[in-house]
């Protein structure tokens, strides 16, 4: 998370619109969207009506947050698309990720397995790596890691780790 | 197309400014380079070949080659071969005046004959050398430097940007007509150059000199006058480009850097122009332009391929549109009426052929629109309207990122000018906007995952390389072939896929790989696949650029994959694969990628 900010990939040249709410002047935020500080919205990003971003949300460049999406404690890298009414908590989305409408990553404590090591009781909803495509209505159990360029068919349930470029059928 | 640099700096360091400036301008020509510095007398150093050779000569010399005023030049030969004698700056017989010139002096032969009859001895074959001799002649008649310079300029016709230094004067005199010249101003120094990157590390405040204007650069300031001597109050603009944008930033070549910059340059191109919430396209520069009844596009080289693509988009929206090669358009302009729009596409905004086509159309009363990358360029200033492609500085002679930005801008143009509320167009706009917004990331994935480097290994030392595409992919095939021949020096041709069987198929053998662009799985893709089968029946190897929707993989020897997208956006991604093919092939063959032989970046002569 630190490095994205260090590289100025997120939040570069944003200005503080109100206490704790930073957005770039080229971002388009619908007047009916709600930004709850602290929150950062970067250049060229679009936030649809009724979306709720924050607290603890940083969105990279050229990203689209669909209408009614709710993001709490989420990091979104650039060029990503979050579908309408998606609910994301404690989540990291990579670059160029496509989430369909109504995807739910509900968050909460989980044990996370990385290679042979298990990290117990972490507050992590999920990590969706670069260019993964997650279909509409997918639910993701806490602590799941979806590999880069993986494709998850709509309405599937994900629990655990999905390898890079894997395809998950319902 | 020849680069000029000049610097007035009372604190010294002129030589360094000139040498850095030449290094930054060498994409404009690299046949020879030279500098002249006025420090009391005038010292000249010039050398055939690239700038390093001049640098060695300058370093080896015992004199300092430094002083309060100096000029430099990097040459792309028009008159006379690249030799030491033909290198600029040129001086008169006494060495009291030194001149650098970009452009072509059309009446030089008659002036030269006249001067030679007076006993003047010429040492070069260039058109430029008449200028210092003319100035010297007027000086001998008693004119002061400024008057002598003006009188010499009155004598010449053609296109020129000229800069002159005199012995015992810490001043540069300059003028332009038809060739670019821009002046940089700083607190106690002044610069001039053919293009802004030459002095970008010293100042970003610039004055764009208009055709026919004269400038006098002194350390105390810059004075601009019209040709009749009336004083002009020039407007100073600050350029947004920064010096590190014009450096290689760790890449081996500018071309590689610029291919990799495309996601960023496309983001910049689209910024604030597509609105996903409202599903609309808005281009600030075009707020006061009416939808045209018909469109003609003029351009050269890579920009012409972009023009072919944009013309197709207009036609798909029911607006008659044709793309013309600018140099041909001037010879026989297509007929147009008062509701026609003439669009000139030129990266530099200084392309002489495109400018003369635009001027011809303007003379005949057409409304003109420039699509260019350079703010304040001649095309931008002379046309009725201008749209910037916002690609940032492009240094590599082979255009890459400006082509993709031209295609993206073309889409915006067509949406803005044609989508006047009809149901069909608004639906297509709604589909296009997400595709445009996804384009930077998809292009990034093409660059990240491309197998072009390993594919070219299979095709070294073949006889010729052919590129085919149908519909919107035809301009991509033409551009793919142009890029390939420009930097590999191998024979490459682009064809409309359906045209192969009408002639070029005779050239196809097992020694001629075919690069075919096939996306989607519709009728067009199927037809192109049939064309692929035709060449395979003649044993030609096939490399397919595909989004994986059709079964072309079964017929191709190798594939270069691109992500699925809107049919109008697929050409941008397919072209990126072909850019990488050309780059890796040229790199493998150790070609001079950023400075291909005989070519120069912005072509400011006709």
Short mmCIF file of C-alpha atoms in Angstrom, two decimals, chain B residues 129-486:
data_model
loop_
_atom_site.label_atom_id
_atom_site.label_comp_id
_atom_site.label_asym_id
_atom_site.label_seq_id
_atom_site.Cartn_x
_atom_site.Cartn_y
_atom_site.Cartn_z
CA UNK B 129 25.86 29.74 -48.29
CA UNK B 130 24.41 32.56 -50.38
CA UNK B 131 23.05 34.14 -47.18
CA UNK B 132 26.35 34.98 -45.42
CA UNK B 133 27.83 36.24 -48.72
CA UNK B 134 24.79 38.44 -49.34
CA UNK B 135 24.99 39.83 -45.81
CA UNK B 136 28.70 40.45 -46.24
CA UNK B 137 28.05 42.28 -49.48
CA UNK B 138 25.51 44.60 -47.84
CA UNK B 139 27.88 45.11 -44.89
CA UNK B 140 30.56 46.20 -47.36
CA UNK B 141 28.03 48.71 -48.68
CA UNK B 142 27.94 50.21 -45.20
CA UNK B 143 24.81 48.64 -43.73
CA UNK B 144 24.70 47.79 -40.01
CA UNK B 145 24.29 44.09 -39.14
CA UNK B 146 20.51 44.25 -38.70
CA UNK B 147 19.92 46.11 -41.96
CA UNK B 148 22.31 43.86 -43.86
CA UNK B 149 20.47 40.80 -42.54
CA UNK B 150 17.06 42.23 -43.53
CA UNK B 151 18.27 43.16 -46.99
CA UNK B 152 19.67 39.66 -47.51
CA UNK B 153 16.38 38.09 -46.42
CA UNK B 154 14.51 40.33 -48.86
CA UNK B 155 16.51 38.76 -51.65
CA UNK B 156 15.73 35.13 -50.92
CA UNK B 157 12.58 33.16 -51.63
CA UNK B 158 11.59 29.72 -50.36
CA UNK B 159 11.17 28.38 -46.86
CA UNK B 160 13.58 29.29 -44.16
CA UNK B 161 14.32 29.72 -40.51
CA UNK B 162 17.57 31.66 -40.25
CA UNK B 163 19.81 32.65 -37.36
CA UNK B 164 22.90 34.82 -37.77
CA UNK B 165 25.77 35.99 -35.54
CA UNK B 166 28.25 38.74 -36.35
CA UNK B 167 31.81 39.39 -35.27
CA UNK B 168 32.03 41.72 -32.26
CA UNK B 169 28.28 41.53 -31.58
CA UNK B 170 26.74 39.57 -28.72
CA UNK B 171 23.45 39.45 -30.58
CA UNK B 172 21.59 36.87 -32.68
CA UNK B 173 19.42 38.01 -35.59
CA UNK B 174 16.74 35.57 -36.72
CA UNK B 175 13.72 35.29 -38.96
CA UNK B 176 11.45 32.62 -40.37
CA UNK B 177 9.13 31.95 -43.26
CA UNK B 178 7.66 28.50 -43.63
CA UNK B 179 10.09 26.77 -41.25
CA UNK B 180 9.61 26.63 -37.49
CA UNK B 181 11.47 28.88 -35.06
CA UNK B 182 10.71 29.34 -31.41
CA UNK B 183 12.39 31.69 -28.92
CA UNK B 184 13.01 30.91 -25.28
CA UNK B 185 13.29 33.71 -22.75
CA UNK B 186 14.99 33.64 -19.39
CA UNK B 187 16.03 36.35 -16.94
CA UNK B 188 19.34 37.22 -18.52
CA UNK B 189 19.62 34.78 -21.38
CA UNK B 190 17.72 34.14 -24.59
CA UNK B 191 17.45 31.03 -26.74
CA UNK B 192 16.12 30.14 -30.12
CA UNK B 193 15.49 26.75 -31.69
CA UNK B 194 13.53 24.83 -34.28
CA UNK B 195 11.69 23.02 -31.51
CA UNK B 196 11.14 23.54 -27.80
CA UNK B 197 12.97 20.43 -26.46
CA UNK B 198 16.29 22.03 -27.57
CA UNK B 199 16.30 24.48 -24.65
CA UNK B 200 13.68 22.96 -22.34
CA UNK B 201 16.24 22.39 -19.58
CA UNK B 202 16.92 26.15 -19.41
CA UNK B 203 13.51 27.76 -19.82
CA UNK B 204 9.88 26.88 -20.48
CA UNK B 205 8.81 30.43 -21.37
CA UNK B 206 8.63 30.71 -25.14
CA UNK B 207 7.66 33.08 -27.95
CA UNK B 208 6.43 31.51 -31.20
CA UNK B 209 7.75 33.61 -34.06
CA UNK B 210 5.25 34.09 -36.91
CA UNK B 211 6.13 33.79 -40.59
CA UNK B 212 7.84 36.97 -41.81
CA UNK B 213 8.74 38.26 -38.35
CA UNK B 214 12.28 39.16 -37.32
CA UNK B 215 13.75 38.64 -33.87
CA UNK B 216 16.81 40.20 -32.26
CA UNK B 217 18.11 38.30 -29.25
CA UNK B 218 20.22 40.16 -26.74
CA UNK B 219 21.04 39.29 -23.17
CA UNK B 220 18.92 42.28 -22.16
CA UNK B 221 15.87 40.88 -23.92
CA UNK B 222 14.20 39.84 -27.14
CA UNK B 223 12.88 42.29 -29.70
CA UNK B 224 10.39 41.11 -32.34
CA UNK B 225 9.48 43.14 -35.41
CA UNK B 226 7.37 42.64 -38.51
CA UNK B 227 9.06 42.52 -41.90
CA UNK B 228 8.35 46.25 -42.36
CA UNK B 229 10.18 47.04 -39.12
CA UNK B 230 7.15 47.82 -36.92
CA UNK B 231 7.65 46.57 -33.40
CA UNK B 232 5.57 43.64 -32.11
CA UNK B 233 4.73 42.91 -28.51
CA UNK B 234 5.14 39.13 -28.53
CA UNK B 235 3.10 36.96 -26.19
CA UNK B 236 5.12 34.66 -23.96
CA UNK B 237 3.64 31.22 -23.34
CA UNK B 238 4.80 28.62 -20.87
CA UNK B 239 5.11 25.12 -22.29
CA UNK B 240 3.90 22.26 -20.13
CA UNK B 241 6.51 19.74 -21.30
CA UNK B 242 9.27 19.07 -18.81
CA UNK B 243 12.90 18.25 -19.57
CA UNK B 244 12.67 14.65 -18.30
CA UNK B 245 9.86 13.96 -20.77
CA UNK B 246 12.38 14.50 -23.53
CA UNK B 247 15.01 12.16 -22.03
CA UNK B 248 15.26 8.39 -22.48
CA UNK B 249 14.53 7.62 -18.80
CA UNK B 250 16.45 4.36 -18.75
CA UNK B 251 15.15 2.92 -22.02
CA UNK B 252 17.63 1.93 -24.72
CA UNK B 253 15.76 3.91 -27.35
CA UNK B 254 13.26 6.74 -27.46
CA UNK B 255 11.05 4.47 -29.55
CA UNK B 256 10.88 1.85 -26.77
CA UNK B 257 10.15 4.57 -24.23
CA UNK B 258 7.42 6.04 -26.39
CA UNK B 259 5.78 2.66 -27.04
CA UNK B 260 5.69 2.10 -23.30
CA UNK B 261 4.37 5.61 -22.67
CA UNK B 262 1.22 4.96 -24.68
CA UNK B 263 -1.04 4.06 -21.74
CA UNK B 264 -0.08 7.36 -20.09
CA UNK B 265 -0.33 9.41 -23.27
CA UNK B 266 -3.76 7.93 -24.05
CA UNK B 267 -4.97 8.75 -20.54
CA UNK B 268 -3.81 12.29 -21.12
CA UNK B 269 -5.50 12.39 -24.53
CA UNK B 270 -8.85 11.28 -23.10
CA UNK B 271 -8.66 13.28 -19.87
CA UNK B 272 -11.77 15.37 -19.33
CA UNK B 273 -13.05 14.53 -22.79
CA UNK B 274 -15.10 11.38 -22.15
CA UNK B 275 -17.78 11.37 -19.48
CA UNK B 276 -18.86 7.91 -18.47
CA UNK B 277 -21.64 9.14 -16.16
CA UNK B 278 -23.44 11.08 -18.86
CA UNK B 279 -22.22 8.81 -21.68
CA UNK B 280 -21.00 11.75 -23.71
CA UNK B 281 -17.88 13.09 -25.38
CA UNK B 282 -16.89 16.72 -25.07
CA UNK B 283 -13.86 18.39 -26.60
CA UNK B 284 -13.29 21.85 -25.21
CA UNK B 285 -11.45 23.08 -28.29
CA UNK B 286 -14.40 22.16 -30.51
CA UNK B 287 -17.17 23.93 -28.64
CA UNK B 288 -17.74 26.39 -31.49
CA UNK B 289 -17.64 24.12 -34.52
CA UNK B 290 -20.67 22.93 -36.51
CA UNK B 291 -21.19 19.39 -37.73
CA UNK B 292 -19.75 19.26 -41.25
CA UNK B 293 -21.65 17.97 -44.29
CA UNK B 294 -18.49 16.35 -45.59
CA UNK B 295 -14.90 15.96 -44.47
CA UNK B 296 -11.54 15.82 -46.23
CA UNK B 297 -8.41 14.80 -44.36
CA UNK B 298 -4.86 15.64 -45.40
CA UNK B 299 -1.73 14.17 -43.84
CA UNK B 300 1.61 12.50 -44.54
CA UNK B 301 3.28 9.30 -43.39
CA UNK B 302 1.98 7.83 -40.17
CA UNK B 303 -0.51 10.67 -39.79
CA UNK B 304 -1.93 9.71 -43.20
CA UNK B 305 -2.67 6.24 -41.84
CA UNK B 306 -4.47 7.85 -38.93
CA UNK B 307 -6.38 9.96 -41.48
CA UNK B 308 -7.48 6.79 -43.33
CA UNK B 309 -8.83 5.43 -40.05
CA UNK B 310 -10.62 8.66 -39.12
CA UNK B 311 -12.13 8.96 -42.61
CA UNK B 312 -13.64 5.50 -42.16
CA UNK B 313 -15.15 6.51 -38.81
CA UNK B 314 -16.77 9.56 -40.40
CA UNK B 315 -18.16 7.45 -43.23
CA UNK B 316 -19.55 4.94 -40.71
CA UNK B 317 -21.49 7.86 -39.24
CA UNK B 318 -22.89 8.79 -42.63
CA UNK B 319 -20.57 11.75 -43.27
CA UNK B 320 -18.76 11.60 -46.63
CA UNK B 321 -15.05 11.64 -45.83
CA UNK B 322 -11.82 11.00 -47.74
CA UNK B 323 -8.19 10.92 -46.65
CA UNK B 324 -5.60 12.44 -48.98
CA UNK B 325 -1.82 12.46 -49.02
CA UNK B 326 -1.05 16.13 -48.40
CA UNK B 327 1.67 16.36 -51.04
CA UNK B 328 -0.76 15.04 -53.66
CA UNK B 329 -3.73 17.04 -52.44
CA UNK B 330 -1.99 20.29 -53.32
CA UNK B 331 -1.55 19.21 -56.92
CA UNK B 332 -5.28 18.59 -57.42
CA UNK B 333 -7.49 19.49 -54.44
CA UNK B 334 -10.73 17.53 -54.21
CA UNK B 335 -13.83 19.67 -54.73
CA UNK B 336 -15.61 20.83 -51.59
CA UNK B 337 -18.48 23.11 -50.67
CA UNK B 338 -18.98 25.65 -47.93
CA UNK B 339 -20.14 23.07 -45.36
CA UNK B 340 -17.06 20.91 -45.82
CA UNK B 341 -14.38 20.64 -43.18
CA UNK B 342 -10.74 20.11 -44.05
CA UNK B 343 -8.83 18.29 -41.31
CA UNK B 344 -5.02 18.32 -41.32
CA UNK B 345 -3.36 15.69 -39.14
CA UNK B 346 0.27 16.50 -38.29
CA UNK B 347 2.20 15.46 -35.21
CA UNK B 348 4.57 18.42 -35.25
CA UNK B 349 2.13 20.92 -36.72
CA UNK B 350 5.03 21.96 -38.98
CA UNK B 351 4.84 19.34 -41.77
CA UNK B 352 5.37 21.46 -44.87
CA UNK B 353 3.25 19.28 -47.19
CA UNK B 354 0.30 19.29 -44.80
CA UNK B 355 0.62 23.02 -44.18
CA UNK B 356 0.55 23.82 -47.87
CA UNK B 357 -2.53 21.61 -48.35
CA UNK B 358 -4.25 23.41 -45.48
CA UNK B 359 -3.27 26.79 -46.89
CA UNK B 360 -4.53 25.84 -50.32
CA UNK B 361 -7.88 24.82 -48.85
CA UNK B 362 -8.06 28.00 -46.78
CA UNK B 363 -7.35 30.06 -49.87
CA UNK B 364 -10.33 28.39 -51.48
CA UNK B 365 -12.53 29.23 -48.52
CA UNK B 366 -12.71 25.92 -46.64
CA UNK B 367 -12.99 25.70 -42.88
CA UNK B 368 -9.87 24.00 -41.46
CA UNK B 369 -9.13 21.95 -38.37
CA UNK B 370 -5.65 20.93 -37.23
CA UNK B 371 -5.15 17.72 -35.26
CA UNK B 372 -1.67 18.11 -33.79
CA UNK B 373 0.54 17.35 -30.82
CA UNK B 374 2.38 20.66 -30.56
CA UNK B 375 0.75 23.63 -28.88
CA UNK B 376 1.50 26.84 -30.73
CA UNK B 377 2.72 25.05 -33.88
CA UNK B 378 2.15 26.61 -37.28
CA UNK B 379 -0.82 24.34 -38.09
CA UNK B 380 -2.38 25.12 -34.72
CA UNK B 381 -2.04 28.85 -35.31
CA UNK B 382 -3.11 28.97 -38.92
CA UNK B 383 -6.17 26.69 -38.87
CA UNK B 384 -9.66 27.87 -37.89
CA UNK B 385 -9.85 25.17 -35.21
CA UNK B 386 -7.34 22.94 -33.47
CA UNK B 387 -7.54 19.75 -31.42
CA UNK B 388 -4.49 18.62 -29.48
CA UNK B 389 -3.75 14.91 -29.21
CA UNK B 390 -1.82 15.55 -25.96
CA UNK B 391 0.71 12.75 -26.49
CA UNK B 392 3.63 14.68 -24.98
CA UNK B 393 6.96 15.16 -26.75
CA UNK B 394 7.85 12.42 -29.23
CA UNK B 395 11.56 12.24 -30.06
CA UNK B 396 11.92 8.90 -31.89
CA UNK B 397 11.74 9.49 -35.64
CA UNK B 398 9.34 6.55 -36.03
CA UNK B 399 5.98 7.78 -34.70
CA UNK B 400 4.39 5.47 -32.13
CA UNK B 401 2.51 7.08 -29.28
CA UNK B 402 1.34 9.96 -31.42
CA UNK B 403 -0.33 7.48 -33.81
CA UNK B 404 -2.34 5.84 -31.03
CA UNK B 405 -3.29 9.26 -29.68
CA UNK B 406 -4.31 10.36 -33.19
CA UNK B 407 -6.63 7.36 -33.43
CA UNK B 408 -8.12 8.06 -30.00
CA UNK B 409 -8.56 11.73 -30.86
CA UNK B 410 -10.20 10.69 -34.15
CA UNK B 411 -12.82 8.81 -32.17
CA UNK B 412 -13.49 11.85 -30.01
CA UNK B 413 -13.69 14.08 -33.09
CA UNK B 414 -16.22 11.86 -34.82
CA UNK B 415 -18.34 11.49 -31.69
CA UNK B 416 -18.30 15.21 -31.14
CA UNK B 417 -18.94 16.24 -34.74
CA UNK B 418 -21.37 13.51 -35.82
CA UNK B 419 -23.26 12.42 -32.72
CA UNK B 420 -25.82 15.18 -32.93
CA UNK B 421 -28.38 13.30 -30.89
CA UNK B 422 -29.51 10.55 -33.25
CA UNK B 423 -30.52 7.42 -31.41
CA UNK B 424 -28.13 5.14 -33.23
CA UNK B 425 -25.07 7.26 -32.58
CA UNK B 426 -25.86 7.81 -28.94
CA UNK B 427 -26.06 4.05 -28.45
CA UNK B 428 -22.74 3.52 -30.18
CA UNK B 429 -21.24 6.31 -28.06
CA UNK B 430 -22.38 4.57 -24.90
CA UNK B 431 -20.56 1.41 -25.95
CA UNK B 432 -17.49 3.27 -27.09
CA UNK B 433 -16.87 5.28 -23.92
CA UNK B 434 -16.14 2.34 -21.59
CA UNK B 435 -13.92 0.87 -24.33
CA UNK B 436 -12.00 4.16 -24.59
CA UNK B 437 -11.61 4.28 -20.82
CA UNK B 438 -10.36 0.69 -20.74
CA UNK B 439 -7.93 1.35 -23.59
CA UNK B 440 -4.90 2.53 -21.53
CA UNK B 441 -4.98 -0.58 -19.36
CA UNK B 442 -5.58 -2.93 -22.28
CA UNK B 443 -2.68 -1.36 -24.14
CA UNK B 444 -0.55 -1.84 -21.03
CA UNK B 445 -1.47 -5.54 -21.00
CA UNK B 446 -0.49 -5.83 -24.69
CA UNK B 447 2.94 -4.35 -23.88
CA UNK B 448 3.35 -6.52 -20.77
CA UNK B 449 2.38 -9.79 -22.44
CA UNK B 450 3.54 -9.35 -26.02
CA UNK B 451 5.48 -12.24 -27.53
CA UNK B 452 6.69 -10.05 -30.42
CA UNK B 453 10.32 -10.34 -29.30
CA UNK B 454 10.38 -14.12 -29.57
CA UNK B 455 8.25 -14.15 -32.73
CA UNK B 456 10.69 -11.93 -34.67
CA UNK B 457 13.49 -14.39 -33.89
CA UNK B 458 11.70 -16.83 -36.20
CA UNK B 459 11.61 -14.39 -39.10
CA UNK B 460 15.11 -12.95 -39.43
CA UNK B 461 16.61 -12.82 -42.90
CA UNK B 462 13.49 -13.28 -44.97
CA UNK B 463 13.00 -11.69 -48.40
CA UNK B 464 10.14 -9.32 -47.61
CA UNK B 465 7.44 -8.74 -45.01
CA UNK B 466 3.81 -8.12 -45.88
CA UNK B 467 1.10 -6.74 -43.62
CA UNK B 468 -2.60 -7.21 -44.36
CA UNK B 469 -5.82 -6.01 -42.74
CA UNK B 470 -9.40 -5.29 -43.70
CA UNK B 471 -11.67 -2.36 -42.81
CA UNK B 472 -10.30 -0.37 -39.87
CA UNK B 473 -7.35 -2.75 -39.79
CA UNK B 474 -6.15 -1.67 -43.21
CA UNK B 475 -4.59 1.55 -41.88
CA UNK B 476 -2.98 -0.62 -39.17
CA UNK B 477 -1.48 -2.91 -41.83
CA UNK B 478 -0.13 0.10 -43.73
CA UNK B 479 1.26 1.62 -40.55
CA UNK B 480 2.74 -1.71 -39.45
CA UNK B 481 4.60 -1.98 -42.74
CA UNK B 482 5.76 1.65 -42.63
CA UNK B 483 7.13 1.26 -39.10
CA UNK B 484 8.84 -1.97 -40.11
CA UNK B 485 10.56 -0.58 -43.19
CA UNK B 486 11.49 2.70 -41.51
#
